[in-house]
């Protein structure tokens, strides 16, 4: 939690959703967010999947540097672990 607040400000994870609330304004993606989305698209294509899902975003977050990947790694969510779980799940569906 502290890494998220360091990067995005105190209260960034407020449960009531009021932290940092302002008028709804579309903001352009940050360079990091754009990189994660591009990585997710490449991962989905590399796995032979035609749509982008949450699993591809998770793989992208764990595959590259960044605060989200660091927080996930602190909780044992690594790229290899996610790949292994997805491959196991995919194998069960095919059976």
Backbone as XML, in Angstrom:
<?xml version="1.0"?>
<chain id="A" units="angstrom">
  <residue number="1" name="UNK">
    <atom name="N" x="0.827" y="-1.182" z="0.000"/>
    <atom name="CA" x="0.000" y="0.000" z="0.000"/>
    <atom name="C" x="0.874" y="1.250" z="0.000"/>
  </residue>
  <residue number="2" name="UNK">
    <atom name="N" x="1.979" y="1.227" z="0.740"/>
    <atom name="CA" x="2.796" y="2.423" z="0.841"/>
    <atom name="C" x="3.426" y="2.804" z="-0.491"/>
  </residue>
  <residue number="3" name="UNK">
    <atom name="N" x="3.807" y="1.823" z="-1.305"/>
    <atom name="CA" x="4.371" y="2.145" z="-2.617"/>
    <atom name="C" x="3.347" y="2.832" z="-3.498"/>
  </residue>
  <residue number="4" name="UNK">
    <atom name="N" x="2.107" y="2.385" z="-3.420"/>
    <atom name="CA" x="1.049" y="3.008" z="-4.214"/>
    <atom name="C" x="0.863" y="4.446" z="-3.773"/>
  </residue>
  <residue number="5" name="UNK">
    <atom name="N" x="0.837" y="4.680" z="-2.463"/>
    <atom name="CA" x="0.659" y="6.040" z="-1.970"/>
    <atom name="C" x="1.870" y="6.915" z="-2.281"/>
  </residue>
  <residue number="6" name="UNK">
    <atom name="N" x="3.063" y="6.338" z="-2.277"/>
    <atom name="CA" x="4.246" y="7.113" z="-2.661"/>
    <atom name="C" x="4.133" y="7.577" z="-4.110"/>
  </residue>
  <residue number="7" name="UNK">
    <atom name="N" x="3.638" y="6.698" z="-4.955"/>
    <atom name="CA" x="3.551" y="7.019" z="-6.378"/>
    <atom name="C" x="2.357" y="7.895" z="-6.724"/>
  </residue>
  <residue number="8" name="UNK">
    <atom name="N" x="1.225" y="7.709" z="-6.002"/>
    <atom name="CA" x="-0.014" y="8.368" z="-6.408"/>
    <atom name="C" x="-0.627" y="9.277" z="-5.351"/>
  </residue>
  <residue number="9" name="UNK">
    <atom name="N" x="0.006" y="9.388" z="-4.196"/>
    <atom name="CA" x="-0.493" y="10.283" z="-3.163"/>
    <atom name="C" x="-1.245" y="9.558" z="-2.065"/>
  </residue>
  <residue number="10" name="UNK">
    <atom name="N" x="-1.235" y="10.186" z="-0.896"/>
    <atom name="CA" x="-1.912" y="9.628" z="0.267"/>
    <atom name="C" x="-3.404" y="9.519" z="-0.026"/>
  </residue>
  <residue number="11" name="UNK">
    <atom name="N" x="-3.996" y="8.387" z="0.320"/>
    <atom name="CA" x="-5.421" y="8.180" z="0.105"/>
    <atom name="C" x="-5.763" y="7.640" z="-1.263"/>
  </residue>
  <residue number="12" name="UNK">
    <atom name="N" x="-4.745" y="7.283" z="-2.056"/>
    <atom name="CA" x="-5.004" y="6.797" z="-3.408"/>
    <atom name="C" x="-5.833" y="5.515" z="-3.410"/>
  </residue>
  <residue number="13" name="UNK">
    <atom name="N" x="-5.773" y="4.783" z="-2.320"/>
    <atom name="CA" x="-6.520" y="3.535" z="-2.235"/>
    <atom name="C" x="-7.744" y="3.657" z="-1.332"/>
  </residue>
  <residue number="14" name="UNK">
    <atom name="N" x="-8.226" y="4.870" z="-1.107"/>
    <atom name="CA" x="-9.371" y="5.083" z="-0.223"/>
    <atom name="C" x="-10.561" y="4.252" z="-0.680"/>
  </residue>
  <residue number="15" name="UNK">
    <atom name="N" x="-11.153" y="3.528" z="0.247"/>
    <atom name="CA" x="-12.259" y="2.625" z="-0.072"/>
    <atom name="C" x="-13.513" y="3.367" z="-0.509"/>
  </residue>
  <residue number="16" name="UNK">
    <atom name="N" x="-13.678" y="4.582" z="-0.058"/>
    <atom name="CA" x="-14.908" y="5.310" z="-0.403"/>
    <atom name="C" x="-14.845" y="5.965" z="-1.774"/>
  </residue>
  <residue number="17" name="UNK">
    <atom name="N" x="-13.697" y="5.909" z="-2.423"/>
    <atom name="CA" x="-13.575" y="6.445" z="-3.775"/>
    <atom name="C" x="-13.537" y="7.953" z="-3.855"/>
  </residue>
  <residue number="18" name="UNK">
    <atom name="N" x="-13.358" y="8.628" z="-2.724"/>
    <atom name="CA" x="-13.376" y="10.086" z="-2.749"/>
    <atom name="C" x="-11.997" y="10.696" z="-2.897"/>
  </residue>
  <residue number="19" name="UNK">
    <atom name="N" x="-10.954" y="9.907" z="-2.694"/>
    <atom name="CA" x="-9.605" y="10.450" z="-2.767"/>
    <atom name="C" x="-9.331" y="10.988" z="-4.162"/>
  </residue>
  <residue number="20" name="UNK">
    <atom name="N" x="-8.928" y="12.218" z="-4.232"/>
    <atom name="CA" x="-8.550" y="12.816" z="-5.502"/>
    <atom name="C" x="-9.703" y="12.993" z="-6.477"/>
  </residue>
  <residue number="21" name="UNK">
    <atom name="N" x="-10.927" y="12.930" z="-6.001"/>
    <atom name="CA" x="-12.082" y="13.022" z="-6.899"/>
    <atom name="C" x="-12.256" y="14.454" z="-7.396"/>
  </residue>
  <residue number="22" name="UNK">
    <atom name="N" x="-12.355" y="14.590" z="-8.675"/>
    <atom name="CA" x="-12.582" y="15.876" z="-9.331"/>
    <atom name="C" x="-13.572" y="15.667" z="-10.452"/>
  </residue>
  <residue number="23" name="UNK">
    <atom name="N" x="-13.756" y="16.707" z="-11.250"/>
    <atom name="CA" x="-14.601" y="16.538" z="-12.429"/>
    <atom name="C" x="-14.023" y="15.438" z="-13.298"/>
  </residue>
  <residue number="24" name="UNK">
    <atom name="N" x="-14.917" y="14.702" z="-13.946"/>
    <atom name="CA" x="-14.441" y="13.646" z="-14.843"/>
    <atom name="C" x="-13.821" y="14.286" z="-16.078"/>
  </residue>
  <residue number="25" name="UNK">
    <atom name="N" x="-12.542" y="14.077" z="-16.220"/>
    <atom name="CA" x="-11.795" y="14.597" z="-17.358"/>
    <atom name="C" x="-10.999" y="13.441" z="-17.931"/>
  </residue>
  <residue number="26" name="UNK">
    <atom name="N" x="-11.101" y="13.264" z="-19.227"/>
    <atom name="CA" x="-10.297" y="12.213" z="-19.858"/>
    <atom name="C" x="-8.849" y="12.660" z="-19.910"/>
  </residue>
  <residue number="27" name="UNK">
    <atom name="N" x="-8.028" y="11.851" z="-19.319"/>
    <atom name="CA" x="-6.599" y="12.131" z="-19.340"/>
    <atom name="C" x="-5.921" y="11.154" z="-20.268"/>
  </residue>
  <residue number="28" name="UNK">
    <atom name="N" x="-4.904" y="11.589" z="-20.941"/>
    <atom name="CA" x="-4.173" y="10.657" z="-21.801"/>
    <atom name="C" x="-3.448" y="9.630" z="-20.939"/>
  </residue>
  <residue number="29" name="UNK">
    <atom name="N" x="-3.218" y="8.448" z="-21.500"/>
    <atom name="CA" x="-2.474" y="7.433" z="-20.774"/>
    <atom name="C" x="-1.061" y="7.925" z="-20.511"/>
  </residue>
  <residue number="30" name="UNK">
    <atom name="N" x="-0.525" y="7.545" z="-19.367"/>
    <atom name="CA" x="0.873" y="7.837" z="-19.090"/>
    <atom name="C" x="1.724" y="6.919" z="-19.966"/>
  </residue>
  <residue number="31" name="UNK">
    <atom name="N" x="2.982" y="7.238" z="-20.064"/>
    <atom name="CA" x="3.889" y="6.400" z="-20.853"/>
    <atom name="C" x="3.921" y="4.981" z="-20.285"/>
  </residue>
  <residue number="32" name="UNK">
    <atom name="N" x="3.891" y="4.866" z="-18.963"/>
    <atom name="CA" x="3.916" y="3.544" z="-18.329"/>
    <atom name="C" x="2.641" y="2.764" z="-18.652"/>
  </residue>
  <residue number="33" name="UNK">
    <atom name="N" x="1.486" y="3.414" z="-18.566"/>
    <atom name="CA" x="0.221" y="2.741" z="-18.861"/>
    <atom name="C" x="0.177" y="2.301" z="-20.321"/>
  </residue>
  <residue number="34" name="UNK">
    <atom name="N" x="0.640" y="3.156" z="-21.197"/>
    <atom name="CA" x="0.686" y="2.821" z="-22.621"/>
    <atom name="C" x="1.600" y="1.613" z="-22.854"/>
  </residue>
  <residue number="35" name="UNK">
    <atom name="N" x="2.725" y="1.589" z="-22.166"/>
    <atom name="CA" x="3.663" y="0.473" z="-22.312"/>
    <atom name="C" x="3.039" y="-0.832" z="-21.827"/>
  </residue>
  <residue number="36" name="UNK">
    <atom name="N" x="2.299" y="-0.780" z="-20.721"/>
    <atom name="CA" x="1.641" y="-1.983" z="-20.197"/>
    <atom name="C" x="0.590" y="-2.476" z="-21.184"/>
  </residue>
  <residue number="37" name="UNK">
    <atom name="N" x="-0.203" y="-1.576" z="-21.730"/>
    <atom name="CA" x="-1.224" y="-1.977" z="-22.703"/>
    <atom name="C" x="-0.594" y="-2.584" z="-23.959"/>
  </residue>
  <residue number="38" name="UNK">
    <atom name="N" x="0.473" y="-1.974" z="-24.444"/>
    <atom name="CA" x="1.155" y="-2.517" z="-25.623"/>
    <atom name="C" x="1.736" y="-3.892" z="-25.332"/>
  </residue>
  <residue number="39" name="UNK">
    <atom name="N" x="2.341" y="-4.045" z="-24.142"/>
    <atom name="CA" x="2.903" y="-5.334" z="-23.741"/>
    <atom name="C" x="1.782" y="-6.380" z="-23.640"/>
  </residue>
  <residue number="40" name="UNK">
    <atom name="N" x="0.631" y="-5.987" z="-23.100"/>
    <atom name="CA" x="-0.509" y="-6.906" z="-22.965"/>
    <atom name="C" x="-0.993" y="-7.376" z="-24.336"/>
  </residue>
  <residue number="41" name="UNK">
    <atom name="N" x="-1.043" y="-6.458" z="-25.291"/>
    <atom name="CA" x="-1.451" y="-6.832" z="-26.650"/>
    <atom name="C" x="-0.462" y="-7.813" z="-27.278"/>
  </residue>
  <residue number="42" name="UNK">
    <atom name="N" x="0.827" y="-7.559" z="-27.096"/>
    <atom name="CA" x="1.847" y="-8.470" z="-27.638"/>
    <atom name="C" x="1.750" y="-9.841" z="-26.966"/>
  </residue>
  <residue number="43" name="UNK">
    <atom name="N" x="1.511" y="-9.855" z="-25.665"/>
    <atom name="CA" x="1.395" y="-11.118" z="-24.932"/>
    <atom name="C" x="0.192" y="-11.908" z="-25.429"/>
  </residue>
  <residue number="44" name="UNK">
    <atom name="N" x="-0.950" y="-11.238" z="-25.574"/>
    <atom name="CA" x="-2.159" y="-11.925" z="-26.051"/>
    <atom name="C" x="-1.913" y="-12.521" z="-27.431"/>
  </residue>
  <residue number="45" name="UNK">
    <atom name="N" x="-1.312" y="-11.745" z="-28.316"/>
    <atom name="CA" x="-1.012" y="-12.240" z="-29.659"/>
    <atom name="C" x="-0.039" y="-13.401" z="-29.628"/>
  </residue>
  <residue number="46" name="UNK">
    <atom name="N" x="0.970" y="-13.298" z="-28.775"/>
    <atom name="CA" x="1.967" y="-14.357" z="-28.650"/>
    <atom name="C" x="1.392" y="-15.658" z="-28.113"/>
  </residue>
  <residue number="47" name="UNK">
    <atom name="N" x="0.322" y="-15.548" z="-27.341"/>
    <atom name="CA" x="-0.344" y="-16.733" z="-26.796"/>
    <atom name="C" x="-1.420" y="-17.253" z="-27.749"/>
  </residue>
  <residue number="48" name="UNK">
    <atom name="N" x="-1.547" y="-16.601" z="-28.903"/>
    <atom name="CA" x="-2.530" y="-17.040" z="-29.890"/>
    <atom name="C" x="-3.956" y="-16.676" z="-29.523"/>
  </residue>
  <residue number="49" name="UNK">
    <atom name="N" x="-4.121" y="-15.666" z="-28.703"/>
    <atom name="CA" x="-5.452" y="-15.254" z="-28.263"/>
    <atom name="C" x="-5.835" y="-13.966" z="-28.972"/>
  </residue>
  <residue number="50" name="UNK">
    <atom name="N" x="-7.077" y="-13.896" z="-29.411"/>
    <atom name="CA" x="-7.516" y="-12.787" z="-30.253"/>
    <atom name="C" x="-8.145" y="-11.633" z="-29.485"/>
  </residue>
  <residue number="51" name="UNK">
    <atom name="N" x="-8.352" y="-11.788" z="-28.202"/>
    <atom name="CA" x="-8.924" y="-10.686" z="-27.432"/>
    <atom name="C" x="-8.045" y="-10.399" z="-26.225"/>
  </residue>
  <residue number="52" name="UNK">
    <atom name="N" x="-8.127" y="-9.179" z="-25.766"/>
    <atom name="CA" x="-7.323" y="-8.734" z="-24.632"/>
    <atom name="C" x="-8.156" y="-8.868" z="-23.372"/>
  </residue>
  <residue number="53" name="UNK">
    <atom name="N" x="-7.632" y="-9.582" z="-22.397"/>
    <atom name="CA" x="-8.353" y="-9.798" z="-21.146"/>
    <atom name="C" x="-7.536" y="-9.381" z="-19.945"/>
  </residue>
  <residue number="54" name="UNK">
    <atom name="N" x="-8.160" y="-9.495" z="-18.799"/>
    <atom name="CA" x="-7.490" y="-9.147" z="-17.544"/>
    <atom name="C" x="-6.194" y="-9.919" z="-17.359"/>
  </residue>
  <residue number="55" name="UNK">
    <atom name="N" x="-6.208" y="-11.181" z="-17.794"/>
    <atom name="CA" x="-5.022" y="-12.010" z="-17.623"/>
    <atom name="C" x="-3.834" y="-11.454" z="-18.396"/>
  </residue>
  <residue number="56" name="UNK">
    <atom name="N" x="-4.092" y="-10.832" z="-19.546"/>
    <atom name="CA" x="-2.998" y="-10.263" z="-20.340"/>
    <atom name="C" x="-2.446" y="-9.007" z="-19.674"/>
  </residue>
  <residue number="57" name="UNK">
    <atom name="N" x="-3.328" y="-8.235" z="-19.072"/>
    <atom name="CA" x="-2.871" y="-7.059" z="-18.329"/>
    <atom name="C" x="-2.034" y="-7.484" z="-17.126"/>
  </residue>
  <residue number="58" name="UNK">
    <atom name="N" x="-2.475" y="-8.530" z="-16.424"/>
    <atom name="CA" x="-1.716" y="-9.031" z="-15.285"/>
    <atom name="C" x="-0.347" y="-9.533" z="-15.729"/>
  </residue>
  <residue number="59" name="UNK">
    <atom name="N" x="-0.318" y="-10.270" z="-16.832"/>
    <atom name="CA" x="0.963" y="-10.734" z="-17.358"/>
    <atom name="C" x="1.859" y="-9.552" z="-17.720"/>
  </residue>
  <residue number="60" name="UNK">
    <atom name="N" x="1.286" y="-8.531" z="-18.336"/>
    <atom name="CA" x="2.070" y="-7.358" z="-18.735"/>
    <atom name="C" x="2.599" y="-6.615" z="-17.524"/>
  </residue>
  <residue number="61" name="UNK">
    <atom name="N" x="1.783" y="-6.498" z="-16.486"/>
    <atom name="CA" x="2.223" y="-5.804" z="-15.276"/>
    <atom name="C" x="3.367" y="-6.547" z="-14.597"/>
  </residue>
  <residue number="62" name="UNK">
    <atom name="N" x="3.323" y="-7.869" z="-14.629"/>
    <atom name="CA" x="4.369" y="-8.651" z="-13.967"/>
    <atom name="C" x="5.597" y="-8.845" z="-14.847"/>
  </residue>
  <residue number="63" name="UNK">
    <atom name="N" x="5.475" y="-8.556" z="-16.149"/>
    <atom name="CA" x="6.590" y="-8.771" z="-17.075"/>
    <atom name="C" x="7.540" y="-7.587" z="-17.144"/>
  </residue>
  <residue number="64" name="UNK">
    <atom name="N" x="7.071" y="-6.412" z="-16.775"/>
    <atom name="CA" x="7.902" y="-5.224" z="-16.924"/>
    <atom name="C" x="8.118" y="-4.503" z="-15.609"/>
  </residue>
  <residue number="65" name="UNK">
    <atom name="N" x="9.000" y="-3.523" z="-15.625"/>
    <atom name="CA" x="9.261" y="-2.752" z="-14.412"/>
    <atom name="C" x="8.104" y="-1.809" z="-14.108"/>
  </residue>
  <residue number="66" name="UNK">
    <atom name="N" x="7.998" y="-1.411" z="-12.860"/>
    <atom name="CA" x="6.976" y="-0.450" z="-12.478"/>
    <atom name="C" x="6.457" y="-0.722" z="-11.088"/>
  </residue>
  <residue number="67" name="UNK">
    <atom name="N" x="5.786" y="0.250" z="-10.511"/>
    <atom name="CA" x="5.303" y="0.099" z="-9.135"/>
    <atom name="C" x="4.265" y="-1.006" z="-8.983"/>
  </residue>
  <residue number="68" name="UNK">
    <atom name="N" x="3.390" y="-1.188" z="-9.960"/>
    <atom name="CA" x="2.366" y="-2.244" z="-9.861"/>
    <atom name="C" x="3.030" y="-3.620" z="-9.840"/>
  </residue>
  <residue number="69" name="UNK">
    <atom name="N" x="3.993" y="-3.826" z="-10.721"/>
    <atom name="CA" x="4.708" y="-5.097" z="-10.748"/>
    <atom name="C" x="5.462" y="-5.360" z="-9.460"/>
  </residue>
  <residue number="70" name="UNK">
    <atom name="N" x="6.028" y="-4.308" z="-8.879"/>
    <atom name="CA" x="6.759" y="-4.454" z="-7.617"/>
    <atom name="C" x="5.814" y="-4.854" z="-6.485"/>
  </residue>
  <residue number="71" name="UNK">
    <atom name="N" x="4.648" y="-4.232" z="-6.418"/>
    <atom name="CA" x="3.670" y="-4.561" z="-5.378"/>
    <atom name="C" x="3.191" y="-6.002" z="-5.560"/>
  </residue>
  <residue number="72" name="UNK">
    <atom name="N" x="2.899" y="-6.387" z="-6.816"/>
    <atom name="CA" x="2.464" y="-7.762" z="-7.079"/>
    <atom name="C" x="3.548" y="-8.757" z="-6.670"/>
  </residue>
  <residue number="73" name="UNK">
    <atom name="N" x="4.794" y="-8.470" z="-7.019"/>
    <atom name="CA" x="5.904" y="-9.361" z="-6.676"/>
    <atom name="C" x="6.057" y="-9.481" z="-5.161"/>
  </residue>
  <residue number="74" name="UNK">
    <atom name="N" x="5.829" y="-8.386" z="-4.440"/>
    <atom name="CA" x="5.889" y="-8.421" z="-2.976"/>
    <atom name="C" x="4.873" y="-9.403" z="-2.399"/>
  </residue>
  <residue number="75" name="UNK">
    <atom name="N" x="3.818" y="-9.672" z="-3.148"/>
    <atom name="CA" x="2.772" y="-10.592" z="-2.701"/>
    <atom name="C" x="2.862" y="-11.950" z="-3.400"/>
  </residue>
  <residue number="76" name="UNK">
    <atom name="N" x="3.995" y="-12.208" z="-4.043"/>
    <atom name="CA" x="4.227" y="-13.506" z="-4.657"/>
    <atom name="C" x="3.622" y="-13.686" z="-6.039"/>
  </residue>
  <residue number="77" name="UNK">
    <atom name="N" x="3.096" y="-12.612" z="-6.610"/>
    <atom name="CA" x="2.502" y="-12.696" z="-7.954"/>
    <atom name="C" x="3.590" y="-12.328" z="-8.960"/>
  </residue>
  <residue number="78" name="UNK">
    <atom name="N" x="4.239" y="-13.350" z="-9.483"/>
    <atom name="CA" x="5.315" y="-13.147" z="-10.450"/>
    <atom name="C" x="4.840" y="-13.533" z="-11.844"/>
  </residue>
  <residue number="79" name="UNK">
    <atom name="N" x="5.580" y="-13.108" z="-12.841"/>
    <atom name="CA" x="5.238" y="-13.439" z="-14.221"/>
    <atom name="C" x="5.184" y="-14.953" z="-14.415"/>
  </residue>
  <residue number="80" name="UNK">
    <atom name="N" x="6.200" y="-15.656" z="-13.923"/>
    <atom name="CA" x="6.247" y="-17.109" z="-14.081"/>
    <atom name="C" x="5.057" y="-17.787" z="-13.409"/>
  </residue>
  <residue number="81" name="UNK">
    <atom name="N" x="4.684" y="-17.316" z="-12.222"/>
    <atom name="CA" x="3.547" y="-17.907" z="-11.507"/>
    <atom name="C" x="2.243" y="-17.687" z="-12.270"/>
  </residue>
  <residue number="82" name="UNK">
    <atom name="N" x="2.069" y="-16.508" z="-12.842"/>
    <atom name="CA" x="0.844" y="-16.208" z="-13.598"/>
    <atom name="C" x="0.799" y="-17.054" z="-14.868"/>
  </residue>
  <residue number="83" name="UNK">
    <atom name="N" x="1.915" y="-17.163" z="-15.578"/>
    <atom name="CA" x="1.966" y="-17.980" z="-16.792"/>
    <atom name="C" x="1.617" y="-19.426" z="-16.457"/>
  </residue>
  <residue number="84" name="UNK">
    <atom name="N" x="2.213" y="-19.940" z="-15.389"/>
    <atom name="CA" x="1.973" y="-21.325" z="-14.977"/>
    <atom name="C" x="0.484" y="-21.555" z="-14.677"/>
  </residue>
  <residue number="85" name="UNK">
    <atom name="N" x="-0.122" y="-20.645" z="-13.923"/>
    <atom name="CA" x="-1.532" y="-20.771" z="-13.574"/>
    <atom name="C" x="-2.435" y="-20.691" z="-14.805"/>
  </residue>
  <residue number="86" name="UNK">
    <atom name="N" x="-2.140" y="-19.750" z="-15.693"/>
    <atom name="CA" x="-2.950" y="-19.621" z="-16.912"/>
    <atom name="C" x="-2.824" y="-20.852" z="-17.802"/>
  </residue>
  <residue number="87" name="UNK">
    <atom name="N" x="-1.604" y="-21.392" z="-17.904"/>
    <atom name="CA" x="-1.406" y="-22.593" z="-18.714"/>
    <atom name="C" x="-2.149" y="-23.786" z="-18.106"/>
  </residue>
  <residue number="88" name="UNK">
    <atom name="N" x="-2.138" y="-23.897" z="-16.774"/>
    <atom name="CA" x="-2.884" y="-24.966" z="-16.109"/>
    <atom name="C" x="-4.385" y="-24.799" z="-16.363"/>
  </residue>
  <residue number="89" name="UNK">
    <atom name="N" x="-4.871" y="-23.584" z="-16.264"/>
    <atom name="CA" x="-6.292" y="-23.307" z="-16.472"/>
    <atom name="C" x="-6.677" y="-23.608" z="-17.917"/>
  </residue>
  <residue number="90" name="UNK">
    <atom name="N" x="-5.825" y="-23.205" z="-18.836"/>
    <atom name="CA" x="-6.076" y="-23.453" z="-20.267"/>
    <atom name="C" x="-6.124" y="-24.951" z="-20.528"/>
  </residue>
  <residue number="91" name="UNK">
    <atom name="N" x="-5.239" y="-25.733" z="-19.887"/>
    <atom name="CA" x="-5.214" y="-27.184" z="-20.055"/>
    <atom name="C" x="-6.483" y="-27.837" z="-19.531"/>
  </residue>
  <residue number="92" name="UNK">
    <atom name="N" x="-7.020" y="-27.327" z="-18.439"/>
    <atom name="CA" x="-8.255" y="-27.874" z="-17.871"/>
    <atom name="C" x="-9.436" y="-27.604" z="-18.780"/>
  </residue>
  <residue number="93" name="UNK">
    <atom name="N" x="-9.459" y="-26.430" z="-19.406"/>
    <atom name="CA" x="-10.561" y="-26.090" z="-20.304"/>
    <atom name="C" x="-10.559" y="-26.955" z="-21.552"/>
  </residue>
  <residue number="94" name="UNK">
    <atom name="N" x="-9.357" y="-27.306" z="-22.016"/>
    <atom name="CA" x="-9.245" y="-28.099" z="-23.246"/>
    <atom name="C" x="-9.671" y="-29.551" z="-23.003"/>
  </residue>
  <residue number="95" name="UNK">
    <atom name="N" x="-9.609" y="-29.997" z="-21.766"/>
    <atom name="CA" x="-9.960" y="-31.397" z="-21.444"/>
    <atom name="C" x="-11.443" y="-31.628" z="-21.474"/>
  </residue>
</chain>
